[in-house]
Coordinates of C-alpha atoms in Angstrom, one line a residue:
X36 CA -6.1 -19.5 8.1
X37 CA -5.2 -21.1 4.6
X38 CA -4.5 -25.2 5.0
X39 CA -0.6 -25.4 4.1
X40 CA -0.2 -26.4 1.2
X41 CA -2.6 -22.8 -0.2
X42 CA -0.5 -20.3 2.2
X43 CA 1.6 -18.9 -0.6
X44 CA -1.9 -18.0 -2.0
X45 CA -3.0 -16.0 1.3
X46 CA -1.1 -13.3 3.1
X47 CA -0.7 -12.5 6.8
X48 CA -3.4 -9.6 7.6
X49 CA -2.8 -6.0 9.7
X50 CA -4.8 -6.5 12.9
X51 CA -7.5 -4.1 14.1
X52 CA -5.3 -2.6 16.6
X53 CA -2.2 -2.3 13.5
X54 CA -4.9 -0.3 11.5
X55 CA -5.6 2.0 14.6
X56 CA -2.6 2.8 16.1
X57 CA 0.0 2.8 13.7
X58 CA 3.4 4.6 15.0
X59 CA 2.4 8.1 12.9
X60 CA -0.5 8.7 14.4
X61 CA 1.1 8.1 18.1
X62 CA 3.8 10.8 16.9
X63 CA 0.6 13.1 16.5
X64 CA 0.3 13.1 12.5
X65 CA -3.1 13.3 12.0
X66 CA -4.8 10.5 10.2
X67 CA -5.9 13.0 6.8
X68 CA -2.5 13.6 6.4
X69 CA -1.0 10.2 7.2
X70 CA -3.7 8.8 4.4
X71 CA -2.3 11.5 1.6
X72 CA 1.4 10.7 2.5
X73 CA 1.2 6.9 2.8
X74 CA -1.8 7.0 -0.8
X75 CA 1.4 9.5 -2.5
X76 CA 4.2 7.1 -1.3
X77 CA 2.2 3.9 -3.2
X78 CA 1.8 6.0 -6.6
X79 CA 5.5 7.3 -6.3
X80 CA 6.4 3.8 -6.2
X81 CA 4.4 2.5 -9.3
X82 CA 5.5 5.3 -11.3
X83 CA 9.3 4.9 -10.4
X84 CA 8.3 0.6 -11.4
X85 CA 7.1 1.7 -14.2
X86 CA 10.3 4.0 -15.6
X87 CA 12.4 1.6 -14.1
X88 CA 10.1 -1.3 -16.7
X89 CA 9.3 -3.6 -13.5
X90 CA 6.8 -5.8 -14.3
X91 CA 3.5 -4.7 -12.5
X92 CA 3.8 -8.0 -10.3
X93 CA 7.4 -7.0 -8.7
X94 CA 5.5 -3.3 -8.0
X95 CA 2.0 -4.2 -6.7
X96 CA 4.0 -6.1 -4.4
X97 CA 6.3 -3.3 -3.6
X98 CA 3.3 -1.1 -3.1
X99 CA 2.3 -3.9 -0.2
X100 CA 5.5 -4.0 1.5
X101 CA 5.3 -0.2 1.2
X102 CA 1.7 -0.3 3.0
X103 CA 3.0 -2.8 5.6
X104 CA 6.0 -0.6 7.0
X105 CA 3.7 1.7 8.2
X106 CA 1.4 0.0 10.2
X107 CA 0.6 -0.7 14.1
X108 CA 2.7 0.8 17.0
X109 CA 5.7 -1.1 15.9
X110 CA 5.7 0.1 12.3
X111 CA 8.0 3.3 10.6
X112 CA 6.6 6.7 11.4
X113 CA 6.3 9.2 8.7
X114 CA 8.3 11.7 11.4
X115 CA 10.9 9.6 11.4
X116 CA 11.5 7.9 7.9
X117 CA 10.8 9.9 5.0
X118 CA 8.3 8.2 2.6
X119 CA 10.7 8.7 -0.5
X120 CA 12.9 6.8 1.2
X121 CA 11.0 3.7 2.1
X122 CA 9.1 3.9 -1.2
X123 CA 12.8 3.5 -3.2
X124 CA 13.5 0.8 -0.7
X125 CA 10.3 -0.9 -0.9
X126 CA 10.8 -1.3 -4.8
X127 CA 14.7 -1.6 -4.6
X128 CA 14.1 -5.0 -2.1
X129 CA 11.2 -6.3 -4.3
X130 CA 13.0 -6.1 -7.2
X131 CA 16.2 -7.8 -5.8
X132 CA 13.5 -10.7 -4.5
X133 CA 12.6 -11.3 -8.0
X134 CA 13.4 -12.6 -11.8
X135 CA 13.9 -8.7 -12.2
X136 CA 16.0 -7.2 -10.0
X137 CA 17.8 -3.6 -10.9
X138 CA 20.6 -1.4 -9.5
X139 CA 21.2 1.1 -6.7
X140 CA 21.7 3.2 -9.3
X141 CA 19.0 3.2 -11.8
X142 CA 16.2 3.3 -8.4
X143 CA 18.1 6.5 -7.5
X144 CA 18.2 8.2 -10.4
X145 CA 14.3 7.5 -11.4
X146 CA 13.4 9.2 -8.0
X147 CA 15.4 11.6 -8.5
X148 CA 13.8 12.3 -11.5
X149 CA 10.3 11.9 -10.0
X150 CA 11.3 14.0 -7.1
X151 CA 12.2 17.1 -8.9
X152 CA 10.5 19.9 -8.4
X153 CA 11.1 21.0 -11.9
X154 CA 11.1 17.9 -13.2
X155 CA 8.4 15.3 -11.4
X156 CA 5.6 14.3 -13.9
X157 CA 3.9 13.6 -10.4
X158 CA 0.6 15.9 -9.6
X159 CA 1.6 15.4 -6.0
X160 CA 5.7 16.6 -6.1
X161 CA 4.6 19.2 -8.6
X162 CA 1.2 20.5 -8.5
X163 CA 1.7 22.5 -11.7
X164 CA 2.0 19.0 -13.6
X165 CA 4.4 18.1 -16.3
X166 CA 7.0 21.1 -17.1
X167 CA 6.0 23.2 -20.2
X168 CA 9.9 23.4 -21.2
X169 CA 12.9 21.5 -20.6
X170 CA 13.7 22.2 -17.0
X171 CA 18.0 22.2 -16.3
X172 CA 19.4 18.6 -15.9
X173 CA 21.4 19.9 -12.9
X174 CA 17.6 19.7 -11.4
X175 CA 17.0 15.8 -11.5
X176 CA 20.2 14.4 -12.1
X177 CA 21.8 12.7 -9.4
X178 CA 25.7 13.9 -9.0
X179 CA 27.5 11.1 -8.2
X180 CA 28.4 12.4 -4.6
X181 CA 24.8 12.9 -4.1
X182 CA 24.3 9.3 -5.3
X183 CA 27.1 7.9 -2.5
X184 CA 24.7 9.3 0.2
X185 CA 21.4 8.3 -1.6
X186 CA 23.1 4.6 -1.8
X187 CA 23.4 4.7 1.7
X188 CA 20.1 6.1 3.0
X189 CA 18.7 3.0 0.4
X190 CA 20.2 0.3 1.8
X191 CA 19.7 1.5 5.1
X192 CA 16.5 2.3 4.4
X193 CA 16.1 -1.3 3.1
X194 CA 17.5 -3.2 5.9
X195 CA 14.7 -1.4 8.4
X196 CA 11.8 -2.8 6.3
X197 CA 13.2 -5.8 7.0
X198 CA 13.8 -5.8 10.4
X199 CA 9.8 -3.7 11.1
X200 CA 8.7 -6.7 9.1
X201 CA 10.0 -9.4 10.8
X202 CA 11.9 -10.4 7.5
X203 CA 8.6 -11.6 5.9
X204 CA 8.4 -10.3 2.4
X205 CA 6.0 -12.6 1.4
X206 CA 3.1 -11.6 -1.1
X207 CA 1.0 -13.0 -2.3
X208 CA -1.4 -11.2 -5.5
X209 CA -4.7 -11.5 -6.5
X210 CA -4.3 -11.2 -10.4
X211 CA -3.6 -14.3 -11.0
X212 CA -6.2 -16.3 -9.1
X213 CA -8.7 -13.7 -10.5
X214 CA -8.2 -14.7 -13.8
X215 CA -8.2 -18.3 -12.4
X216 CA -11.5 -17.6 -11.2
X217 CA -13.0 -16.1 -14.7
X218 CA -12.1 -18.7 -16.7
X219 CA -13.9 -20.8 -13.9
X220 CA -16.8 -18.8 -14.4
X221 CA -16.9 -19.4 -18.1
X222 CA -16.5 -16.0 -18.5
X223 CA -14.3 -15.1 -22.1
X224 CA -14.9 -11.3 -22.6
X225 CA -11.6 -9.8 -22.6
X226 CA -13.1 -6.5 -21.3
X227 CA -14.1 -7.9 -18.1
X228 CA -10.3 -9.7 -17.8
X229 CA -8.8 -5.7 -18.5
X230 CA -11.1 -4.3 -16.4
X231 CA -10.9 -6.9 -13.0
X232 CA -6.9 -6.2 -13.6
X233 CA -8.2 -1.9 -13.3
X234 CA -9.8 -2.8 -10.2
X235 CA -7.0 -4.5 -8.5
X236 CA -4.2 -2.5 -9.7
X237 CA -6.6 0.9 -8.8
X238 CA -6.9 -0.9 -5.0
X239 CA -3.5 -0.7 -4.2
X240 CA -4.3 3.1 -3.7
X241 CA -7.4 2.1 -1.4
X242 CA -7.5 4.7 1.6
X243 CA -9.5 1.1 3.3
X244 CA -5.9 -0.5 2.6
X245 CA -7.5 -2.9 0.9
X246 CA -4.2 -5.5 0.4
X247 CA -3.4 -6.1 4.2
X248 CA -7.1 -6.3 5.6
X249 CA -8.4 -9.4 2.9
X250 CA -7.0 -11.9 1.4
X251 CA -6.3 -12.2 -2.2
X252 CA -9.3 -14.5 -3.2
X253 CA -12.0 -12.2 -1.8
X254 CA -10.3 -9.4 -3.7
X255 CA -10.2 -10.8 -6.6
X256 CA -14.3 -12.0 -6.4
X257 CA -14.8 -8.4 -5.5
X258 CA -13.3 -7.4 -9.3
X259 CA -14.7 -10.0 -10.9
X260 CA -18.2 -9.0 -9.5
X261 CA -18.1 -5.0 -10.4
X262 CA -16.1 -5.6 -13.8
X263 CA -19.0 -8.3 -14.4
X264 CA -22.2 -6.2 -13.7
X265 CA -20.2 -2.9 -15.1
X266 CA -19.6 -4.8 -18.8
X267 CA -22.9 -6.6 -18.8
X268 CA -21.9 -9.8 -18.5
X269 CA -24.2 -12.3 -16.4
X270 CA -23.2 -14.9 -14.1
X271 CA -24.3 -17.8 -12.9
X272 CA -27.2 -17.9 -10.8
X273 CA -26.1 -18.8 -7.4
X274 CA -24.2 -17.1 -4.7
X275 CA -20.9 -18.2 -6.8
X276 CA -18.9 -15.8 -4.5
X277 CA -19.4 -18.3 -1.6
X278 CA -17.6 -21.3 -3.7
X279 CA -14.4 -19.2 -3.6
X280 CA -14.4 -18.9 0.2
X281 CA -16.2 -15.2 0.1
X282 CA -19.5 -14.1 1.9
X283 CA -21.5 -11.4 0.9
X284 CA -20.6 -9.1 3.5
X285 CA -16.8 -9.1 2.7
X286 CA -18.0 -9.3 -0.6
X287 CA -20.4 -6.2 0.1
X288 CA -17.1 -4.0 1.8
X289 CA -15.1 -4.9 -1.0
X290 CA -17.0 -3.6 -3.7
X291 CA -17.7 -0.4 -1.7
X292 CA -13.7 0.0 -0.9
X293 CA -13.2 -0.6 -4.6
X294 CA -15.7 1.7 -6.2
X295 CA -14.6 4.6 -3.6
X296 CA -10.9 4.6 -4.7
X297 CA -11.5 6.8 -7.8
X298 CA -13.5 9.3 -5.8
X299 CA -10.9 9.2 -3.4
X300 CA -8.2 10.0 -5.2
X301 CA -10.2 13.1 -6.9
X302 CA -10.7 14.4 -3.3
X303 CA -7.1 14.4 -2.8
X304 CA -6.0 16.2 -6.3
X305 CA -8.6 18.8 -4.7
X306 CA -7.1 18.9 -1.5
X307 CA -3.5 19.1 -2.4
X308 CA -4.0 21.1 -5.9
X309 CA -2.2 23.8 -5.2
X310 CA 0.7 22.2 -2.9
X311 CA 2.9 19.4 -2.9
X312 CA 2.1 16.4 -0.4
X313 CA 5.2 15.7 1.8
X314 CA 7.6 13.1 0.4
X315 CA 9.9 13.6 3.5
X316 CA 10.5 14.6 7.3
X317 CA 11.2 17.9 7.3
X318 CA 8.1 18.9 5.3
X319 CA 5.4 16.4 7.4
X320 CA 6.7 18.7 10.1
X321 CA 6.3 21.5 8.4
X322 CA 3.0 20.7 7.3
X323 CA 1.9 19.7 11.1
X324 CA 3.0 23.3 12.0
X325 CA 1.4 24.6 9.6
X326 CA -1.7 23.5 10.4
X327 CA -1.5 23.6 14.5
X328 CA -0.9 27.6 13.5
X329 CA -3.7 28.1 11.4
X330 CA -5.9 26.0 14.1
X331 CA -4.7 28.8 17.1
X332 CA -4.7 31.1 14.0
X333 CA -1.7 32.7 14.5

């Protein structure tokens, strides 16, 4: 527990029993698939942060609302709320939250846009990847009738985040205190500052769910400590990780989780390479049939 005056620096952590049993997996998704969905629904919403020019700050904390919907009994199930849905909402509320907030609007019409099957830039809502011509605009343009109903589904959408999460939006990065911590370190190389900001940025796609089971301070020692030892740059002597309030077997998990995020993420371009990962009810059931069929092998 951070003393009060640090606890907009820490975060309030999923439980054991949240990481467990979250509401999908009672529905009967199975835990693969939840991972691909809820890992697709946190790179739908940096890409749609990124074309809507959020500030990575407003969509790393997105991505972490995003995560937190969806876990423990009491949390969204992906047969119920479609991950597009909560994604948009997830950025839409951050946004409004913050210095940078944007339109109904402009969110809908950038997941539109990513949402296209003709269209998406996105490996997972397109497995072809990027169009080779001009697709139609009638196939990612939002109508404005088709808008009305988005609008409402976002807001919706919105106002269910905030009531699964108890209204607490709070979150709190570790980008900042990681660069805190360099400069404490002594350490100057700008390599090791781009590649620590990598690591933590890459972790927001952690299967481990790296953001809601440590705090912010022990994931930023765990970047500093592979960007470190990856750019050749020594440190001091001593278990320094301890001064920041990190022991080495966090420290030891961390660096794991973090390391096993790119391999992760090649395994699922491999898995799904040749089909789109559901963005929305209809096809998580679809895919759950399809796989109880090919299980009885009908």
């Amino acid at each position: 527990m951070a003393p009060n005056g640090l606890k907009h620096l820490s975060n309030a952590l999923a439980t054991p029993d949240q990481l467990s049993n979250s509401s999908s997996s009672i529905d009967g998704v199975p835990s693969d698939l939840e991972t691909s969905i809820r890992c697709a629904g946190a790179q739908l919403t940096q890409a749609a942060g990124i074309l809507l020019h959020l500030s990575q700050d407003i969509i790393a904390r997105a991505v972490v609302i995003f995560t937190r919907f969806w876990l423990g009994a009491d949390g969204g199930s992906l047969r119920i709320y479609s991950v597009k849905d909560v994604s948009a909402a997830a950025l839409y509320l951050t946004a409004k939250l913050s210095f940078q907030p944007t339109s109904p609007r402009s969110v809908l019409n950038v997941y539109t846009l990513l949402l296209s099957r003709d269209a998406s830039p996105l490996w997972f809502v397109r497995p072809g990847g990027s169009p080779e011509a001009p697709p139609s605009p009638e196939t990612y343009i939002l109508s404005e009738g088709g808008y009305q109903s988005a609008r409402l589904v976002l807001l919706r959408t919105e106002t269910v985040i905030l009531r699964t999460l108890a209204f607490d939006t709070h979150v709190a990065l570790p980008h900042a205190i990681a660069l805190t911590y360099l400069r404490t370190l002594g350490v100057t190389k700008p390599a090791v500052a781009q590649r620590v900001i990598q690591y933590l940025n890459a972790s927001l796609l952690s299967p481990q769910l790296l953001y809601v089971t440590h705090q912010p301070n022990a994931l930023a020692v765990a970047a500093i400590y592979l960007s470190a030892r990856e750019e050749g740059v020594k440190l001091v002597d001593c278990e320094w990780w301890e001064v920041f309030d990190v022991d080495r077997e966090e420290l030891g998990f961390l660096v794991v989780g973090m390391k096993s995020t790119e391999g992760f993420m090649r395994a699922e371009a491999s898995q799904w390479n040749d089909k789109s990962i559901p963005m929305v009810v209809d096809e998580v059931e679809a895919e759950i049939e399809r796989r109880r069929m090919l299980e009885e092998g009908e």
